Coordinates of C-alpha atoms in Angstrom, one line a residue:
Chain A
M95 CA -28.9 -6.0 46.6
H96 CA -31.0 -4.0 44.3
G97 CA -32.3 -1.0 44.8
S98 CA -34.5 1.6 45.2
P99 CA -34.6 3.8 48.3
V100 CA -36.9 2.5 50.9
S101 CA -39.5 5.2 50.4
Q102 CA -40.8 5.3 46.9
A103 CA -41.1 9.1 47.0
D104 CA -38.4 11.2 45.5
P105 CA -35.9 11.8 48.2
R106 CA -34.4 14.8 46.5
R107 CA -34.9 18.2 48.1
P108 CA -33.7 21.0 45.9
D109 CA -34.5 23.5 48.6
K110 CA -32.1 21.8 51.1
I111 CA -29.0 22.1 49.0
V112 CA -25.9 22.9 51.1
R113 CA -22.9 24.1 49.3
Y114 CA -19.6 22.3 49.5
K115 CA -17.1 23.8 52.0
A116 CA -13.6 22.7 51.4
P117 CA -12.4 21.3 54.8
A118 CA -8.8 22.6 54.5
P119 CA -9.2 26.1 55.9
L120 CA -11.2 24.7 58.8
S121 CA -8.7 22.3 60.1
Q122 CA -6.0 23.0 62.6
A123 CA -3.0 25.2 61.9
S124 CA -0.6 24.5 59.0
G125 CA -2.4 21.5 57.7
A126 CA -1.6 19.3 60.6
A127 CA -5.0 17.6 60.5
P128 CA -4.5 14.0 61.5
G129 CA -4.7 11.7 58.5
E130 CA -3.2 14.2 56.2
D131 CA -0.4 13.0 54.0
L132 CA 2.7 15.0 54.8
T133 CA 4.9 13.2 52.2
P134 CA 5.2 16.2 49.8
D135 CA 6.3 18.5 52.6
Y136 CA 8.9 16.2 54.0
M137 CA 10.2 15.5 50.5
N138 CA 10.4 19.1 49.7
I139 CA 12.5 19.9 52.8
L140 CA 14.6 16.9 52.2
G141 CA 15.2 17.9 48.7
M142 CA 16.3 21.4 49.7
I143 CA 18.6 20.1 52.3
F144 CA 20.2 17.6 49.9
S145 CA 20.7 20.3 47.2
M146 CA 22.3 22.6 49.7
C147 CA 24.7 19.8 50.7
G148 CA 25.4 19.0 47.1
L149 CA 26.2 22.6 46.3
M150 CA 28.3 23.4 49.3
M151 CA 30.2 20.2 49.7
R152 CA 30.3 19.4 46.0
L153 CA 28.8 16.0 46.4
K154 CA 27.2 14.8 43.2
W155 CA 25.2 12.1 44.7
C156 CA 23.5 14.6 47.1
A157 CA 22.5 16.7 44.1
W158 CA 20.9 13.6 42.4
V159 CA 19.1 12.6 45.5
A160 CA 17.8 16.1 45.8
L161 CA 16.4 15.9 42.3
Y162 CA 14.7 12.6 43.1
C163 CA 13.2 14.1 46.3
S164 CA 11.8 17.0 44.3
C165 CA 10.2 14.6 41.9
I166 CA 8.6 12.6 44.6
S167 CA 7.3 15.7 46.3
F168 CA 5.8 16.8 43.0
A169 CA 4.2 13.5 42.4
N170 CA 2.6 13.4 45.8
S171 CA 1.5 17.0 45.9
K172 CA -2.1 18.1 46.0
V173 CA -3.7 20.1 43.3
N174 CA -4.3 23.1 45.5
D175 CA -0.8 23.1 46.9
D176 CA 1.4 26.0 46.0
T177 CA 3.1 25.2 42.7
K178 CA 5.7 27.9 43.3
Q179 CA 7.1 25.9 46.2
I180 CA 7.5 22.7 44.1
L181 CA 8.9 24.6 41.2
S182 CA 11.5 26.3 43.3
S183 CA 12.5 23.0 44.9
F184 CA 12.9 21.6 41.4
M185 CA 14.9 24.5 40.2
L186 CA 17.2 24.3 43.3
S187 CA 17.9 20.6 42.8
I188 CA 18.5 21.0 39.0
S189 CA 20.9 23.9 39.7
S190 CA 22.8 21.9 42.3
V191 CA 23.2 19.0 39.8
V192 CA 24.4 21.4 37.1
M193 CA 26.8 23.3 39.4
S194 CA 28.3 20.0 40.7
Y195 CA 29.1 19.0 37.2
L196 CA 30.4 22.4 36.0
Q197 CA 32.8 22.5 38.9
N198 CA 34.0 19.0 38.5
P199 CA 33.1 17.1 35.3
T200 CA 34.5 13.8 36.5
P201 CA 31.9 11.0 36.7
M202 CA 30.2 10.5 40.0
S203 CA 31.4 8.1 42.6
L204 CA 29.0 6.7 45.1
P205 CA 29.6 7.8 48.7
W206 CA 30.6 4.3 49.8
A207 CA 32.9 3.6 46.9
T208 CA 36.6 3.7 47.8
T209 CA 38.1 4.7 44.4
Chain B
M220 CA 85.6 0.7 61.8
R221 CA 87.3 -1.5 59.4
V222 CA 86.4 0.4 56.3
Y223 CA 87.7 3.5 57.9
S224 CA 91.0 1.9 58.8
V225 CA 91.3 0.3 55.4
G226 CA 90.5 3.6 53.8
S227 CA 93.1 5.4 55.8
R228 CA 95.7 2.8 55.0
L229 CA 94.9 3.0 51.4
C230 CA 95.4 6.7 51.5
K231 CA 98.7 6.3 53.1
T232 CA 99.8 3.8 50.6
Y233 CA 98.8 5.9 47.7
N234 CA 99.6 9.1 49.3
E235 CA 100.7 10.7 46.2
R236 CA 97.2 10.4 44.9
A237 CA 95.2 11.0 48.0
T238 CA 94.3 14.5 48.4
N239 CA 92.7 16.3 51.3
R240 CA 89.6 16.7 49.4
S241 CA 89.1 13.1 48.7
W242 CA 89.9 12.2 52.3
S243 CA 87.3 14.6 53.6
H244 CA 84.8 13.2 51.2
L245 CA 85.5 9.7 52.5
Q246 CA 85.2 10.9 56.0
N247 CA 81.8 12.5 55.4
F248 CA 80.5 9.5 53.7
L249 CA 81.6 7.2 56.5
V250 CA 80.1 9.4 59.2
T251 CA 76.8 9.7 57.4
Y252 CA 76.3 6.0 57.1
S253 CA 77.8 5.0 60.4
S254 CA 74.5 4.4 62.1
R255 CA 73.8 1.2 60.4
N256 CA 74.6 -2.0 62.1
A257 CA 76.0 -4.9 60.3
T258 CA 77.9 -7.8 61.3
A259 CA 81.4 -6.8 60.7
V260 CA 82.4 -10.3 60.3
D261 CA 80.2 -11.1 57.3
E262 CA 80.4 -7.7 55.6
F263 CA 84.0 -7.4 55.7
A264 CA 85.0 -11.0 55.4
E265 CA 86.6 -10.1 52.1
F266 CA 88.9 -7.7 53.8
E267 CA 90.5 -10.4 55.9
D268 CA 92.8 -11.2 53.1
F269 CA 93.6 -7.6 52.3
E270 CA 94.5 -6.8 55.8
E271 CA 97.2 -9.3 55.8
E272 CA 98.6 -7.7 52.7
F273 CA 98.6 -4.3 54.2
E274 CA 100.7 -5.2 57.1
T275 CA 102.7 -2.1 56.6
G276 CA 99.7 0.0 56.9
A277 CA 100.3 1.0 60.4
A278 CA 98.2 2.4 63.0
A279 CA 95.2 3.6 61.5
A280 CA 93.6 6.7 62.4
A281 CA 90.9 4.3 62.8
S282 CA 90.8 3.9 66.4
E283 CA 87.4 5.2 66.1
E284 CA 86.0 1.9 66.1
D285 CA 82.3 1.9 66.1
D286 CA 81.2 -1.5 67.1
G287 CA 80.5 -3.2 63.9
D288 CA 79.3 0.0 62.4
S289 CA 79.4 -0.4 58.8
I290 CA 77.4 0.3 55.8
E291 CA 75.2 -2.6 54.7
D292 CA 75.0 -1.6 51.2
V293 CA 78.5 -0.6 50.8
E294 CA 80.8 -3.1 49.3
V295 CA 84.1 -1.8 49.8
E296 CA 86.3 -3.6 47.6
V297 CA 89.8 -2.9 48.5
E298 CA 91.9 -2.4 45.6
D299 CA 95.1 -4.1 45.2
E300 CA 98.2 -2.2 44.3
E301 CA 97.9 -3.7 40.9
E302 CA 94.7 -2.5 39.6
D303 CA 94.5 -5.3 37.1
E304 CA 94.0 -7.8 39.8
E305 CA 91.0 -6.0 41.1
P306 CA 88.1 -7.3 39.3
A307 CA 85.5 -5.0 40.6
L308 CA 86.9 -1.6 39.8
E309 CA 85.1 -1.4 36.5
D310 CA 81.9 -2.3 38.2
L311 CA 82.2 0.5 40.7
E312 CA 80.1 3.5 40.1
L313 CA 82.5 6.1 41.1
G314 CA 82.1 9.8 41.6
H315 CA 83.2 12.5 39.3
D316 CA 86.8 11.5 39.4
E317 CA 87.4 7.9 38.8
E318 CA 90.7 7.9 40.6
E319 CA 89.5 9.9 43.5
F320 CA 88.4 7.1 45.6
E321 CA 89.7 3.7 45.7
G322 CA 87.2 1.1 46.5
W323 CA 84.5 3.4 47.5
D324 CA 81.2 2.4 46.2
A325 CA 78.3 4.0 47.6
K326 CA 75.4 3.5 45.4
E327 CA 72.9 5.8 47.2
P328 CA 74.6 9.1 47.3
V329 CA 76.2 8.5 44.0
V330 CA 72.9 7.7 42.5
G331 CA 71.5 10.7 44.2
N332 CA 74.0 12.9 42.7
N333 CA 74.1 11.4 39.3
K334 CA 70.5 11.4 38.4
E335 CA 68.4 14.5 38.6
V336 CA 65.6 14.4 41.1
P337 CA 62.7 13.9 38.9
R338 CA 60.5 16.8 39.4
L339 CA 57.3 15.8 37.7
T340 CA 54.6 18.3 37.8
I341 CA 51.5 16.8 36.6
T342 CA 49.5 19.6 35.3
K343 CA 45.8 19.4 36.2
V344 CA 43.9 19.1 33.0
P345 CA 40.2 18.9 33.6
M346 CA 38.6 15.9 32.0
H347 CA 36.7 16.7 28.9
L348 CA 33.0 15.8 29.2
R349 CA 32.7 14.6 25.8
T350 CA 35.7 12.3 25.5
N351 CA 34.6 9.4 27.6
W352 CA 30.9 8.7 27.9
D353 CA 31.4 5.2 29.3
S354 CA 32.7 6.4 32.5
Y355 CA 29.5 8.3 33.2
F356 CA 27.6 5.2 33.7
L357 CA 26.2 6.2 37.1
E358 CA 24.9 9.4 35.6
M359 CA 23.2 7.5 32.8
L360 CA 21.6 5.3 35.4
M361 CA 20.3 8.3 37.4
L362 CA 18.8 9.8 34.2
A363 CA 17.3 6.5 33.3
G364 CA 15.8 6.3 36.8
L365 CA 14.3 9.7 36.4
A366 CA 12.8 8.8 33.0
V367 CA 11.3 5.7 34.5
Y368 CA 9.8 7.7 37.3
F369 CA 8.2 10.2 35.0
L370 CA 6.9 7.5 32.8
N371 CA 5.3 5.8 35.8
F372 CA 3.9 9.2 36.9
V373 CA 2.1 9.7 33.6
V374 CA 0.8 6.1 33.4
G375 CA -0.3 6.0 37.0
R376 CA -2.0 9.3 36.8
S377 CA -4.0 8.3 33.7
K378 CA -5.0 5.0 35.3
N379 CA -6.3 6.7 38.4
Q380 CA -8.1 9.2 36.3
R381 CA -9.8 6.4 34.3
L382 CA -10.8 4.6 37.5
A383 CA -12.3 7.7 38.9
N384 CA -14.2 8.5 35.8
A385 CA -15.4 5.0 35.5
W386 CA -16.7 5.1 39.0
F387 CA -18.5 8.4 38.5
S388 CA -20.1 7.4 35.2
A389 CA -21.3 4.1 36.8
H390 CA -22.9 5.9 39.8
K391 CA -24.0 9.1 38.2
T392 CA -27.6 8.0 37.6
L393 CA -28.0 6.6 41.1
L394 CA -26.7 9.8 42.6
E395 CA -28.8 12.0 40.5
E396 CA -31.9 10.0 41.6
N397 CA -31.0 10.7 45.2
F398 CA -29.5 14.2 45.2
S399 CA -30.5 17.3 43.5
L400 CA -27.0 18.6 43.5
V401 CA -24.3 16.2 42.3
G402 CA -20.9 17.6 42.2
D403 CA -19.9 20.9 43.6
D404 CA -16.6 22.5 43.7
G405 CA -17.4 25.1 46.3
S406 CA -16.9 28.1 44.1
K407 CA -19.2 31.0 44.1
D408 CA -21.5 29.9 41.3
V409 CA -23.0 26.5 41.1
D410 CA -21.4 24.7 38.2
P411 CA -23.8 22.0 37.0
N412 CA -21.0 20.1 35.4
A413 CA -18.5 20.1 38.2
G414 CA -18.5 16.4 38.8
L415 CA -15.5 14.8 40.4
I416 CA -12.9 17.2 41.9
K417 CA -9.3 16.1 41.7
E418 CA -7.7 16.8 45.1
S419 CA -4.4 15.2 44.1
E420 CA -3.4 12.6 41.5
N421 CA -4.9 9.8 43.6
V422 CA -7.6 11.5 45.6
F423 CA -11.0 12.5 44.0
T424 CA -13.9 14.0 45.8
L425 CA -17.6 14.5 45.0
W426 CA -20.0 16.5 47.0
C427 CA -23.7 15.7 46.7
S428 CA -26.5 17.6 48.4
G429 CA -30.2 18.2 48.4
R430 CA -31.8 15.2 49.9
S431 CA -34.1 14.5 52.7
C432 CA -32.6 13.6 56.1
C433 CA -29.1 14.6 55.1
E434 CA -27.2 17.8 54.8
G435 CA -24.9 16.5 52.2
M436 CA -22.7 13.5 51.2
L437 CA -19.0 13.7 50.5
V438 CA -17.6 10.8 48.5
E439 CA -13.8 10.5 48.6
L440 CA -12.1 8.2 46.2
K441 CA -8.8 7.4 47.9
L442 CA -7.0 5.5 45.2
L443 CA -3.6 4.1 45.3
K444 CA -0.6 6.3 44.6
R445 CA 0.0 4.9 41.2
Q446 CA 1.7 8.1 40.1
D447 CA 4.5 7.7 42.6
L448 CA 7.1 5.0 41.9
V449 CA 8.1 4.8 45.5
A450 CA 4.5 4.2 46.5
V451 CA 4.1 1.6 43.8
I452 CA 7.2 -0.3 45.1
S453 CA 6.0 -0.1 48.7
Q454 CA 2.6 -1.4 47.5
I455 CA 4.4 -4.6 46.6
V456 CA 5.8 -4.8 50.1
R457 CA 2.6 -3.8 52.0
P458 CA -0.5 -4.1 49.8
V459 CA -3.2 -1.5 50.2
T460 CA -6.4 -1.3 48.3
D461 CA -8.2 1.6 46.6
Q462 CA -10.8 2.9 48.9
I463 CA -14.0 4.9 48.7
Q464 CA -15.0 6.8 51.8
I465 CA -18.5 8.1 51.9
R466 CA -19.4 10.6 54.6
V467 CA -23.0 11.6 55.0
N468 CA -23.8 14.6 57.3
L469 CA -27.1 13.7 58.9
T470 CA -29.7 16.2 59.9
E471 CA -31.7 14.0 62.2
M472 CA -30.3 11.1 64.2
D473 CA -30.8 9.7 67.6
S474 CA -28.0 9.6 70.1
F475 CA -25.8 6.6 69.6
V476 CA -22.4 5.5 68.4
F477 CA -22.3 2.3 66.4
C478 CA -19.6 0.8 64.2
V479 CA -19.1 -2.4 62.3
A480 CA -15.6 -2.9 60.8
A481 CA -13.2 -5.4 59.6
K482 CA -11.0 -6.6 62.4
K483 CA -7.8 -4.7 61.5
T484 CA -9.7 -1.6 60.8
A485 CA -11.6 -2.0 64.0
Q486 CA -8.4 -2.1 66.0
R487 CA -7.2 1.1 64.4
L488 CA -10.6 2.9 64.8
V489 CA -10.8 2.1 68.5
K490 CA -7.4 3.7 68.9
D491 CA -7.8 6.6 66.6
M492 CA -11.4 7.8 66.6
A493 CA -12.4 10.0 69.5
D494 CA -16.0 9.0 69.7
I495 CA -15.5 5.2 69.5
S496 CA -12.7 5.3 72.0
V497 CA -14.9 7.2 74.5
F498 CA -18.3 5.5 74.0
C499 CA -17.7 2.0 72.7
P500 CA -14.1 0.9 73.0
E501 CA -14.9 -2.8 73.3
R502 CA -15.0 -4.9 70.2
R503 CA -17.4 -7.8 69.9
S504 CA -18.0 -10.5 67.4
L505 CA -21.0 -10.6 65.2
E506 CA -21.0 -14.3 64.7
K507 CA -24.1 -14.7 66.9
M508 CA -26.0 -12.7 64.4
G509 CA -24.8 -14.7 61.5
V510 CA -22.4 -12.3 60.2
S511 CA -19.0 -13.3 58.8
Q512 CA -16.3 -13.4 61.4
V513 CA -14.1 -10.9 59.6
F514 CA -16.2 -8.1 61.1
S515 CA -16.1 -6.7 64.6
L516 CA -18.9 -4.7 66.3
M517 CA -18.4 -1.6 68.5
N518 CA -21.7 -0.5 69.9
E519 CA -22.7 1.9 72.6
I520 CA -26.4 1.0 73.1
G521 CA -27.4 -2.6 72.8
E522 CA -30.6 -2.2 70.8
V523 CA -29.0 -0.3 68.0
S524 CA -27.2 -3.3 66.7
A525 CA -30.4 -5.3 66.7
A526 CA -32.2 -2.6 64.8
L527 CA -29.6 -1.7 62.3
I528 CA -28.2 -5.1 61.6
D529 CA -31.3 -6.6 60.1
R530 CA -31.7 -9.3 57.5
R531 CA -30.6 -7.1 54.6
M532 CA -27.6 -5.8 56.3
I533 CA -26.5 -9.3 57.3
D534 CA -26.8 -10.5 53.7
A535 CA -24.9 -7.5 52.4
L536 CA -22.2 -7.9 55.0
N537 CA -21.8 -11.5 54.2
K538 CA -21.9 -11.0 50.4
Y539 CA -19.5 -8.1 50.3
S540 CA -17.3 -9.0 53.2
D541 CA -14.2 -8.3 51.2
L542 CA -15.5 -5.0 50.0
I543 CA -16.9 -3.5 53.2
D544 CA -14.2 -2.0 55.4
C545 CA -16.1 0.0 57.9
I546 CA -19.6 1.3 58.7
H547 CA -19.6 4.0 61.3
V548 CA -22.7 5.8 62.6
S549 CA -22.3 8.4 65.3
D550 CA -23.9 11.5 66.7
Q551 CA -20.7 12.5 68.6
F552 CA -18.3 12.3 65.7
T553 CA -15.3 14.6 66.2
G554 CA -12.8 13.1 63.9
Q555 CA -9.5 11.5 65.1
K556 CA -8.2 11.8 68.6
Q557 CA -6.0 14.7 69.0
P558 CA -2.5 14.0 70.2
Q559 CA -2.0 14.3 73.9
E560 CA -0.4 17.7 74.1
E561 CA -3.3 19.3 72.4
T562 CA -6.0 17.8 74.7
G563 CA -4.0 19.3 77.6
T564 CA -4.2 22.8 76.3
A565 CA -7.6 22.7 74.6
T566 CA -10.3 24.3 76.6
K567 CA -13.3 23.2 74.7
L568 CA -14.4 20.0 73.1
P569 CA -14.7 20.2 69.3
E570 CA -18.2 20.4 68.0
P571 CA -19.6 16.9 67.4
A572 CA -21.3 16.1 64.2
K573 CA -23.9 13.5 63.3
V574 CA -22.5 11.4 60.6
L575 CA -22.7 8.1 58.7
I576 CA -19.3 7.1 57.4
C577 CA -18.8 4.1 55.2
T578 CA -15.5 3.0 53.9
F579 CA -15.4 0.5 51.1
N580 CA -12.7 -1.2 49.1
L581 CA -12.7 -0.8 45.4
P582 CA -12.2 -4.2 43.7
T583 CA -9.6 -3.0 41.2
K584 CA -7.3 -6.0 41.2
Q585 CA -7.5 -8.0 38.0
R586 CA -10.5 -6.0 36.8
T587 CA -11.0 -3.2 34.4
P588 CA -12.0 0.1 35.9
Q589 CA -15.6 -0.3 34.5
E590 CA -16.0 -3.7 36.2
A591 CA -14.7 -2.4 39.5
A592 CA -17.1 0.6 39.4
D593 CA -20.0 -1.7 38.6
A594 CA -19.1 -3.9 41.5
A595 CA -19.1 -1.0 43.8
R596 CA -22.6 0.2 42.9
P597 CA -24.5 -2.1 45.3
L598 CA -22.4 -0.6 48.1
M599 CA -23.7 2.8 47.3
Q600 CA -27.2 1.5 47.5
L601 CA -26.4 0.0 50.8
V602 CA -25.5 3.5 52.0
F603 CA -28.8 4.9 51.0
Y604 CA -30.6 2.0 52.7
L605 CA -28.7 2.6 55.9
L606 CA -29.4 6.3 55.7
E607 CA -33.1 5.7 55.7
R608 CA -32.9 3.3 58.5
V609 CA -30.8 5.5 60.7
K610 CA -33.1 8.4 60.1
R611 CA -36.1 6.3 61.1
F612 CA -34.6 4.6 64.1
R613 CA -35.5 5.9 67.6
L614 CA -34.1 4.7 70.9
G615 CA -36.3 3.3 73.6
K616 CA -36.7 5.4 76.8
E617 CA -34.1 3.5 78.9
A618 CA -31.7 3.4 76.0
K619 CA -32.1 7.1 75.5
A620 CA -31.5 7.9 79.2
K621 CA -28.4 5.7 79.1
A622 CA -27.1 7.5 76.1
I623 CA -27.6 10.9 77.7
N624 CA -25.9 9.7 80.8
N625 CA -22.9 8.5 78.9
R626 CA -22.6 11.8 77.1
Q627 CA -22.7 13.7 80.3
K628 CA -20.1 11.5 81.9
A629 CA -17.8 12.0 78.9
Q630 CA -18.3 15.8 79.1
E631 CA -17.4 15.8 82.8
A632 CA -14.4 13.7 82.2
F633 CA -13.2 16.0 79.6
L634 CA -13.7 19.0 81.8
K635 CA -11.8 17.4 84.6
S636 CA -8.9 16.7 82.4
T637 CA -8.7 20.2 81.1
H638 CA -9.4 21.8 84.4
A639 CA -5.9 22.9 84.9
A640 CA -5.7 24.3 81.5
R641 CA -9.0 26.2 81.9
A642 CA -8.0 27.6 85.3
E643 CA -4.7 28.8 83.8
A644 CA -6.6 30.4 81.0
A645 CA -9.0 32.1 83.4
A646 CA -6.1 33.4 85.5
A647 CA -4.3 34.7 82.5
R648 CA -7.5 36.5 81.4
R649 CA -7.9 38.1 84.9
E650 CA -4.3 39.2 84.9
E651 CA -4.6 40.7 81.5
K652 CA -7.7 42.7 82.6
R653 CA -6.0 44.0 85.7
R654 CA -2.9 45.0 83.7
Q655 CA -5.0 46.9 81.3
E656 CA -6.8 48.7 84.1
K657 CA -3.5 49.6 85.7
E658 CA -2.3 51.0 82.4
R659 CA -5.4 53.0 82.1
I660 CA -5.1 54.5 85.6
M661 CA -1.4 55.3 85.1
A662 CA -2.2 57.0 81.9
E663 CA -4.6 59.4 83.6
D664 CA -3.0 62.5 85.0
D665 CA -5.2 62.7 88.1
P666 CA -3.1 61.7 91.1
E667 CA -6.2 61.4 93.2
K668 CA -7.7 58.7 91.1
Q669 CA -4.4 56.9 91.0
R670 CA -4.2 56.9 94.8
R671 CA -7.7 55.6 95.1
W672 CA -7.1 52.8 92.7
E673 CA -3.8 51.8 94.4
E674 CA -5.7 51.6 97.7
K675 CA -8.3 49.4 96.1
E676 CA -5.5 47.2 94.7
N677 CA -3.8 46.8 98.0
K678 CA -7.0 45.8 99.7
R679 CA -7.5 43.2 97.0
Q680 CA -4.1 41.8 97.6
M681 CA -4.5 41.7 101.3
K682 CA -7.7 39.8 100.9
K683 CA -6.1 37.3 98.7
K684 CA -3.1 36.7 100.9
G685 CA -5.1 36.7 104.1
P686 CA -6.8 33.6 105.6
R687 CA -9.6 32.3 103.5
M688 CA -12.8 32.6 105.5
K689 CA -15.2 31.9 102.7
Q690 CA -15.9 28.7 100.9
L691 CA -15.1 29.1 97.3
K692 CA -17.6 27.6 94.9
V693 CA -16.1 26.4 91.7
K694 CA -18.7 26.6 89.0
A695 CA -18.3 24.0 86.2
I696 CA -19.1 25.6 82.9

């Protein structure tokens, strides 16, 4: 299908320019517009929960999972998302990993391993 | 107990040696181990002979005969008068004094007394991190996983960027021919070089404006999440394609809702989209018109499909049947259906918009980004063609009346469903107003005014509670 527009005249109308309005502030509260990807938010919360578990119950695998969750959240985040949130989640998970190893330098054992 | 009796006899026999102390030792020992059962016969078979020898050994103090109570482990070898004949004496592990006990061999307490109870205190020495790298294999695995993830992030991100740039460069001329503003980031000053805007690592948008018959066009490149390893893996399980969604906000359009979509997408749209579910929820096939059977039609007004699906459209639909996902034209577009709780509390329908939405699949599999972008160009031209047709199309009189009727019905249905919510909202407003009035009156110091207001209030209450004489008219907004 080749093409030129149906009318041969120039369809451009410089006087009819409408500026771009980012849809985000117009949608419903807290970004709950349907169709929006909530993966970064879920992963953020999950990461925080896991890092708290890892820190308090000294579970190394929790700390590692938290680190992974923060990474996934970072990869899926939008450009205009708050970077502070993601950075803080990263820092929390890294600190939980480091603290778990400082307190107990033995190698990690998986939660279902018996030894 | 035989041992006891033997023991006592022995003591009597050797009474010059037996001391009180040793006798009490023996007594203690025997009492301690008296709970064990053993067959007296087998255990003490060896004593049969000795007993005959010790005939003289009279009445034993051993009338304390526990039935067969004896020590299993104890081998009491009764010594003969002549020690030489006793073979086992040397083998006996005796207590401190060898001659103290004759024929008493209790391994356990002796052992207990001989050896020291090993008190092993294992001091807790924390493992040194650097001594034994091999045992940290899981940690190495985790770190390797993280490295792979980040590597994939970088690679995926750059691939998405290349795709988007290829698409933009392939379409730039076409867009510039049609729009006077191509690329706008919404900031205060118009930046002529804005181009594609990166919303996230896999979503790019482009806003074009300045054309006849449309307010503007938003192109969204919804690429795969190549930057997220988890998404890449789930892509293997459930394949998804890169998509372009083009939304044109129309300025002039007649009243109809029309949609042609691939079958699966059509199912989803009927469920999700508010306008399609209200105005044209039935799906029909397009085979009669000569269109490939992968598409379904959802149409409100019959003549629209005849007008819009002309020769060129049919050719395009057939030629690009794998690339075209959905074409949706609507003057009542309100986005996706809100979840049920919200419709209950919403008091007003959201503002409908006149749109033309086209969703295409980008053919990125086994093609370079440039090729994929070039393959998508005819689709953009299709969009412009459709745009012109929609702008020009006008419904017939009957069709127009039908459309208006449909919209009115939809409006009424919505009002009915939210009637309860609206009544509640109105009542809440009235209550609030009255409360404010009351506060105002109370704040005033004049008792006269207060009294008058209270009288008015009472009258109002009586009227409400009393029998309703009047017919109340409910005015629908």
